Every structure is written in structure tokens, then in C-alpha cells.
């Protein structure tokens, strides 16, 4: 029972559970979605969860809060770069194959 | 009193994140999925505000909702599938199981790690001024700061090069 109390009094656990929820939803969507754009949306969900976990771990503990916030900012920058590249790749795939369904864009036979 | 308010705000933001995430993953039309993603991003921005990091919350809205949201919307528009073919068909049972397991397994594993090695956490988040953030960005993080500008430049240049690709014969 004291264990549960410990958990309920620890705000870090709340934020981490939201971040884990985002991670789980992102993985689920990555397998579930067929189009590349849907998979991109799922990856963005996961990256958001990562940023949330980093900020929570630095803001609520004795770690250096400024470094945690800036690490989340760097994650945001990487997510922006990744989204740009995926947009370009999706456009090329759509031009070449006429659709962006990940199961039907393989040209290798075997 | 303030404590209760904080709990209510946290629950509201967490529900926003959950609803947006489910919409983003399961919506049939990709435009609706994008709307769900944006809802999630706003919820996470609210959580950042709750952790007293307003700079990060506004950057979240500026970069994610502003830039990434528009980029994904462009991706949806430029690759519009034929009407009615937007992830509508029912899935085989195997795929449902696989997707659920792959979603739950990493989350459960990390949750177990968080539970086992939990640390003492204060109820009051640290307060960091924006000027301190700037000092850290140009002090310990200067290499990462410079590298991310290179990464962004390379990504933009690569996107432009890919966009110029012509269809080759053969």
C-alpha cells in the first residue's frame, strides 16, 4: 500500500505514463498504417512522447533543467528535418508508383 | 487548492493527448489523422506549460503545429489516394494482434524500467529563465546546436534535390 502511495505522490510517473502512451500509440500506428504519410504521423507521435519524457525527467528531478529543455528542443529540430525528408521521399514515391502504400512499392522480386 | 487545479489541468491535457493520439492512429482519412496529431501536439504543449517550461510549449506550437503540421498536410495533399481507398478496408486478425503487441511490448518494458528505477521527484518543477537556456545552448550544447543546423540544411537540400528528380526512361 505504501508502494501505491509512493507512486501516486510521484508526479514524474504521471508524465512518464503519458509519454509511454504516446510511444505505444506510435508503434501501433507504425504497424497499422499502410500509407507512408500515416506512418510519418505515427513517428511524430513517438518523437513527441520522447520529448515529453526528457522534459519531465529534467524538470521534476534534481537534474539540470535547462539541459533537458534544450534536449527536447533538439528532438523537435530533428523531427522537423525528418518530416521534410519524408515529405520529399513520399512525393518521389507517389510520382513513380502512383500511390504511397508501403506494401506495394517494392520492385525487388524474390 | 492549487494542487487540485494542477491535477485537473493534467487530466484534461492527458485526455487531449490520448484522444488525439487515438484519432491520429485509427482515423480512416489521413486529414482527420493529421487533425488528431495536431490535437496531441497541443496537449503536449499544455503539459510543457504545466511543467513550467513555457518557452518549450511555445516552441512546440511554433515548430510542431506550425511547421511539421503544414509539412504533413502537404504530404497528404500531394499524395492523395483515389477516393475511397484511404485505409478503409478491414484488416486481417494477424495484423491487429501484431500491431497491438508491437505497441504494448516496448511501452510495457519501458514502463517496467521506469517503475523499477523510479527516482525521487519534486512536486514543483524547476524554473529556468530563457536567458539561462540561451547560455546553455551556446555553452555545453554548442556542438549539438551547430550540428542540428547542418542536419536541417542537409535535409532541406536533400528534399529539394529529390523534388527535382525527373522520371527516367526504362
Short mmCIF file of C-alpha atoms in Angstrom, two decimals:
data_model
loop_
_atom_site.label_atom_id
_atom_site.label_comp_id
_atom_site.label_asym_id
_atom_site.label_seq_id
_atom_site.Cartn_x
_atom_site.Cartn_y
_atom_site.Cartn_z
CA UNK A 1 0.00 0.00 0.00
CA UNK A 2 2.84 2.39 0.78
CA UNK A 3 4.18 1.47 -2.64
CA UNK A 4 1.00 2.74 -4.26
CA UNK A 5 1.13 5.91 -2.19
CA UNK A 6 4.68 6.38 -3.31
CA UNK A 7 3.54 6.08 -6.90
CA UNK A 8 0.63 8.49 -6.52
CA UNK A 9 2.84 11.12 -4.90
CA UNK A 10 5.39 10.97 -7.68
CA UNK A 11 4.33 13.39 -10.44
CA UNK A 12 7.14 12.17 -12.69
CA UNK A 13 5.28 8.86 -13.09
CA UNK A 14 2.20 10.65 -14.46
CA UNK A 15 4.16 12.42 -17.17
CA UNK A 16 6.11 9.28 -17.97
CA UNK A 17 2.91 7.30 -18.37
CA UNK A 18 1.60 9.87 -20.87
CA UNK A 19 4.90 9.62 -22.75
CA UNK A 20 4.71 5.80 -22.75
CA UNK A 21 1.16 6.02 -24.04
CA UNK A 22 2.38 8.14 -26.95
CA UNK A 23 5.17 5.65 -27.64
CA UNK A 24 2.75 2.71 -27.65
CA UNK A 25 0.26 4.50 -29.91
CA UNK A 26 3.09 5.44 -32.26
CA UNK A 27 4.37 1.87 -32.55
CA UNK A 28 0.82 0.61 -33.05
CA UNK A 29 0.23 3.11 -35.83
CA UNK A 30 3.56 2.35 -37.48
CA UNK A 31 2.47 -1.28 -37.95
CA UNK A 32 -1.19 -0.47 -38.58
CA UNK A 33 -0.89 2.19 -41.25
CA UNK A 34 -0.34 1.28 -44.86
CA UNK A 35 0.43 4.65 -46.38
CA UNK A 36 3.75 6.38 -45.80
CA UNK A 37 2.01 9.55 -44.61
CA UNK A 38 0.18 7.65 -41.89
CA UNK A 39 3.46 6.11 -40.77
CA UNK A 40 5.02 9.60 -40.65
CA UNK A 41 2.20 10.74 -38.36
CA UNK A 42 2.89 7.77 -36.05
CA UNK A 43 6.61 8.56 -35.91
CA UNK A 44 5.80 12.14 -34.95
CA UNK A 45 3.67 10.80 -32.08
CA UNK A 46 6.60 8.75 -30.81
CA UNK A 47 9.05 11.65 -31.05
CA UNK A 48 6.63 13.81 -29.09
CA UNK A 49 6.50 11.21 -26.35
CA UNK A 50 10.29 11.17 -26.25
CA UNK A 51 10.43 14.95 -25.84
CA UNK A 52 7.81 14.84 -23.10
CA UNK A 53 9.75 12.17 -21.18
CA UNK A 54 13.00 14.11 -21.44
CA UNK A 55 11.46 17.35 -20.20
CA UNK A 56 9.61 15.62 -17.34
CA UNK A 57 12.74 13.82 -16.20
CA UNK A 58 14.75 17.03 -16.11
CA UNK A 59 12.13 19.44 -14.78
CA UNK A 60 10.88 17.33 -11.88
CA UNK A 61 14.14 15.82 -10.60
CA UNK A 62 17.40 17.34 -9.49
CA UNK A 63 18.92 17.06 -12.96
CA UNK A 64 19.87 20.22 -14.84
CA UNK A 65 16.53 21.53 -16.09
CA UNK A 66 17.95 23.77 -18.82
CA UNK A 67 19.78 20.90 -20.48
CA UNK A 68 16.63 18.77 -20.52
CA UNK A 69 14.56 21.50 -22.11
CA UNK A 70 17.20 22.09 -24.77
CA UNK A 71 17.46 18.36 -25.47
CA UNK A 72 13.73 18.35 -26.17
CA UNK A 73 14.26 21.37 -28.45
CA UNK A 74 16.91 19.41 -30.37
CA UNK A 75 14.46 16.50 -30.69
CA UNK A 76 11.96 18.95 -32.21
CA UNK A 77 14.59 20.13 -34.70
CA UNK A 78 15.38 16.55 -35.70
CA UNK A 79 11.66 15.83 -36.09
CA UNK A 80 11.31 18.81 -38.42
CA UNK A 81 14.26 17.64 -40.54
CA UNK A 82 12.86 14.11 -40.64
CA UNK A 83 9.41 15.31 -41.68
CA UNK A 84 10.95 17.34 -44.53
CA UNK A 85 12.87 14.36 -45.85
CA UNK A 86 9.89 12.02 -45.57
CA UNK A 87 7.78 14.54 -47.49
CA UNK A 88 10.34 14.57 -50.32
CA UNK A 89 10.58 10.76 -50.37
CA UNK A 90 6.78 10.41 -50.33
CA UNK A 91 6.45 12.79 -53.28
CA UNK A 92 9.05 10.84 -55.26
CA UNK A 93 7.37 7.51 -54.45
CA UNK A 94 3.94 8.90 -55.37
CA UNK A 95 5.31 10.17 -58.70
CA UNK A 96 6.92 6.84 -59.52
CA UNK A 97 4.30 4.37 -58.33
CA UNK A 98 1.13 6.45 -58.34
CA UNK A 99 0.37 5.62 -54.68
CA UNK A 100 2.20 5.52 -51.35
CA UNK A 101 1.14 2.17 -49.89
CA UNK A 102 4.18 0.64 -48.26
CA UNK A 103 3.25 -2.94 -49.18
CA UNK A 104 3.10 -2.40 -52.92
CA UNK A 105 6.11 -0.24 -53.65
CA UNK A 106 8.72 -2.97 -53.70
CA UNK A 107 10.41 -3.53 -57.04
CA UNK A 108 12.59 -6.41 -55.93
CA UNK A 109 11.41 -9.86 -56.92
CA UNK A 110 12.15 -12.88 -54.84
CA UNK B 1 -6.40 24.27 -3.96
CA UNK B 2 -3.64 24.89 -6.49
CA UNK B 3 -2.70 21.24 -6.24
CA UNK B 4 -6.20 20.17 -7.22
CA UNK B 5 -6.21 22.64 -10.10
CA UNK B 6 -2.94 21.19 -11.34
CA UNK B 7 -4.38 17.66 -11.22
CA UNK B 8 -7.48 18.76 -13.13
CA UNK B 9 -5.31 20.50 -15.75
CA UNK B 10 -3.07 17.45 -16.05
CA UNK B 11 -6.05 15.14 -16.55
CA UNK B 12 -7.51 17.46 -19.19
CA UNK B 13 -4.23 17.61 -21.11
CA UNK B 14 -3.66 13.85 -20.80
CA UNK B 15 -7.16 13.17 -22.13
CA UNK B 16 -6.49 15.56 -25.02
CA UNK B 17 -3.27 13.70 -25.80
CA UNK B 18 -5.00 10.31 -25.62
CA UNK B 19 -7.97 11.31 -27.77
CA UNK B 20 -5.75 12.99 -30.35
CA UNK B 21 -3.38 10.02 -30.45
CA UNK B 22 -6.17 7.50 -30.98
CA UNK B 23 -7.63 9.70 -33.73
CA UNK B 24 -4.19 10.04 -35.33
CA UNK B 25 -3.61 6.29 -35.39
CA UNK B 26 -7.05 4.92 -36.23
CA UNK B 27 -8.80 7.60 -38.33
CA UNK B 28 -9.72 6.46 -41.82
CA UNK B 29 -8.99 9.68 -43.61
CA UNK B 30 -5.45 10.97 -43.32
CA UNK B 31 -6.65 14.56 -42.93
CA UNK B 32 -8.52 13.51 -39.79
CA UNK B 33 -5.45 11.65 -38.57
CA UNK B 34 -3.47 14.87 -39.04
CA UNK B 35 -6.10 16.78 -37.04
CA UNK B 36 -5.68 14.20 -34.27
CA UNK B 37 -1.91 14.63 -34.35
CA UNK B 38 -2.29 18.40 -34.01
CA UNK B 39 -4.66 17.89 -31.06
CA UNK B 40 -2.00 15.68 -29.44
CA UNK B 41 0.68 18.31 -30.07
CA UNK B 42 -1.45 20.95 -28.35
CA UNK B 43 -2.00 18.61 -25.41
CA UNK B 44 1.74 18.02 -25.04
CA UNK B 45 2.31 21.78 -25.24
CA UNK B 46 -0.13 22.12 -22.34
CA UNK B 47 1.84 19.52 -20.38
CA UNK B 48 5.01 21.54 -21.01
CA UNK B 49 3.25 24.63 -19.66
CA UNK B 50 2.19 22.63 -16.61
CA UNK B 51 5.85 21.74 -16.05
CA UNK B 52 6.65 25.47 -16.06
CA UNK B 53 8.61 25.43 -19.29
CA UNK B 54 6.65 27.98 -21.34
CA UNK B 55 9.46 28.52 -23.85
CA UNK B 56 9.30 24.87 -24.83
CA UNK B 57 5.49 24.97 -25.04
CA UNK B 58 5.60 27.87 -27.48
CA UNK B 59 8.36 26.22 -29.49
CA UNK B 60 6.20 23.10 -29.62
CA UNK B 61 3.33 25.10 -31.08
CA UNK B 62 5.63 27.02 -33.43
CA UNK B 63 7.70 24.11 -34.74
CA UNK B 64 5.38 21.12 -34.47
CA UNK B 65 1.93 22.60 -35.03
CA UNK B 66 3.20 25.30 -37.36
CA UNK B 67 5.93 23.67 -39.41
CA UNK B 68 5.56 19.90 -39.10
CA UNK B 69 1.76 20.05 -39.30
CA UNK B 70 1.91 22.03 -42.54
CA UNK B 71 4.56 19.68 -43.97
CA UNK B 72 2.42 16.61 -43.25
CA UNK B 73 -0.58 18.38 -44.72
CA UNK B 74 1.44 18.96 -47.89
CA UNK B 75 2.36 15.27 -47.91
CA UNK B 76 -1.34 14.35 -47.61
CA UNK B 77 -2.32 16.70 -50.43
CA UNK B 78 0.49 15.75 -52.82
CA UNK B 79 -0.12 12.01 -52.49
CA UNK B 80 -3.88 11.99 -52.48
CA UNK B 81 -5.03 8.38 -52.92
CA UNK B 82 -8.06 7.64 -55.10
CA UNK B 83 -11.30 8.37 -53.26
CA UNK B 84 -12.48 5.58 -51.01
CA UNK B 85 -9.09 3.90 -50.78
CA UNK B 86 -7.96 5.62 -47.59
CA UNK B 87 -7.12 2.79 -45.21
CA UNK B 88 -10.77 1.80 -45.12
CA UNK B 89 -10.69 -1.94 -45.71
CA UNK B 90 -10.85 -4.35 -42.77
CA UNK B 91 -7.57 -5.85 -41.62
CA UNK B 92 -6.62 -9.48 -41.08
CA UNK B 93 -6.73 -10.60 -37.47
CA UNK B 94 -2.98 -11.31 -37.53
CA UNK B 95 -2.17 -7.70 -38.25
CA UNK B 96 -4.37 -6.45 -35.43
CA UNK B 97 -2.55 -8.76 -33.00
CA UNK B 98 0.87 -7.81 -34.33
CA UNK B 99 0.15 -4.09 -34.13
CA UNK B 100 -1.20 -4.36 -30.58
CA UNK B 101 1.75 -6.43 -29.39
CA UNK B 102 4.28 -4.13 -31.02
CA UNK B 103 2.60 -1.16 -29.40
CA UNK B 104 2.26 -2.67 -25.94
CA UNK B 105 5.57 -4.54 -25.63
CA UNK B 106 8.02 -1.58 -25.76
CA UNK B 107 5.71 0.58 -23.66
CA UNK B 108 5.36 -2.16 -21.04
CA UNK B 109 9.11 -2.81 -21.00
CA UNK B 110 9.95 0.86 -20.54
CA UNK B 111 7.16 1.25 -18.01
CA UNK B 112 8.64 -1.61 -16.01
CA UNK B 113 12.05 0.08 -16.14
CA UNK B 114 10.53 3.39 -15.01
CA UNK B 115 8.76 1.60 -12.17
CA UNK B 116 11.78 -0.36 -11.03
CA UNK B 117 14.28 2.50 -11.15
CA UNK B 118 11.97 5.33 -10.19
CA UNK B 119 13.62 8.36 -8.66
CA UNK B 120 12.51 10.91 -6.15
CA UNK B 121 10.68 13.67 -7.94
CA UNK B 122 9.68 17.01 -6.51
CA UNK B 123 6.15 18.32 -6.91
CA UNK B 124 7.38 21.74 -8.00
CA UNK B 125 9.10 21.86 -11.39
CA UNK B 126 12.35 23.73 -11.79
CA UNK B 127 12.15 27.28 -13.06
CA UNK B 128 14.53 28.13 -15.89
CA UNK B 129 14.74 31.55 -17.49
CA UNK B 130 15.09 31.91 -21.25
CA UNK B 131 18.44 33.66 -20.87
CA UNK B 132 19.78 30.64 -18.98
CA UNK B 133 18.53 28.44 -21.83
CA UNK B 134 20.48 30.59 -24.27
CA UNK B 135 23.64 30.35 -22.17
CA UNK B 136 23.41 26.55 -22.04
CA UNK B 137 22.70 26.39 -25.77
CA UNK B 138 25.89 28.31 -26.52
CA UNK B 139 27.88 26.65 -23.72
CA UNK B 140 27.66 22.87 -23.18
CA UNK B 141 25.35 22.34 -26.16
CA UNK B 142 27.22 24.41 -28.73
CA UNK B 143 28.28 21.38 -30.79
CA UNK B 144 24.75 19.96 -30.91
CA UNK B 145 23.44 23.44 -31.75
CA UNK B 146 25.78 23.78 -34.71
CA UNK B 147 25.26 20.20 -35.84
CA UNK B 148 21.48 20.50 -35.89
CA UNK B 149 21.72 23.47 -38.24
CA UNK B 150 23.88 21.33 -40.55
CA UNK B 151 21.36 18.48 -40.29
CA UNK B 152 18.48 20.83 -41.12
CA UNK B 153 20.40 22.26 -44.07
CA UNK B 154 21.24 18.81 -45.42
CA UNK B 155 17.62 17.69 -45.01
CA UNK B 156 16.29 20.75 -46.87
CA UNK B 157 18.88 20.40 -49.64
CA UNK B 158 18.14 16.69 -49.96
CA UNK B 159 14.43 17.39 -50.15
CA UNK B 160 14.97 19.92 -52.94
CA UNK B 161 17.22 17.51 -54.86
CA UNK B 162 14.66 14.71 -54.52
CA UNK B 163 11.91 17.07 -55.63
CA UNK B 164 13.78 17.91 -58.83
CA UNK B 165 14.13 14.27 -59.85
CA UNK B 166 12.71 13.59 -63.28
CA UNK B 167 11.15 10.35 -64.32
CA UNK B 168 13.77 8.28 -66.10
CA UNK B 169 13.03 6.09 -69.09
CA UNK B 170 13.25 2.35 -68.69
#
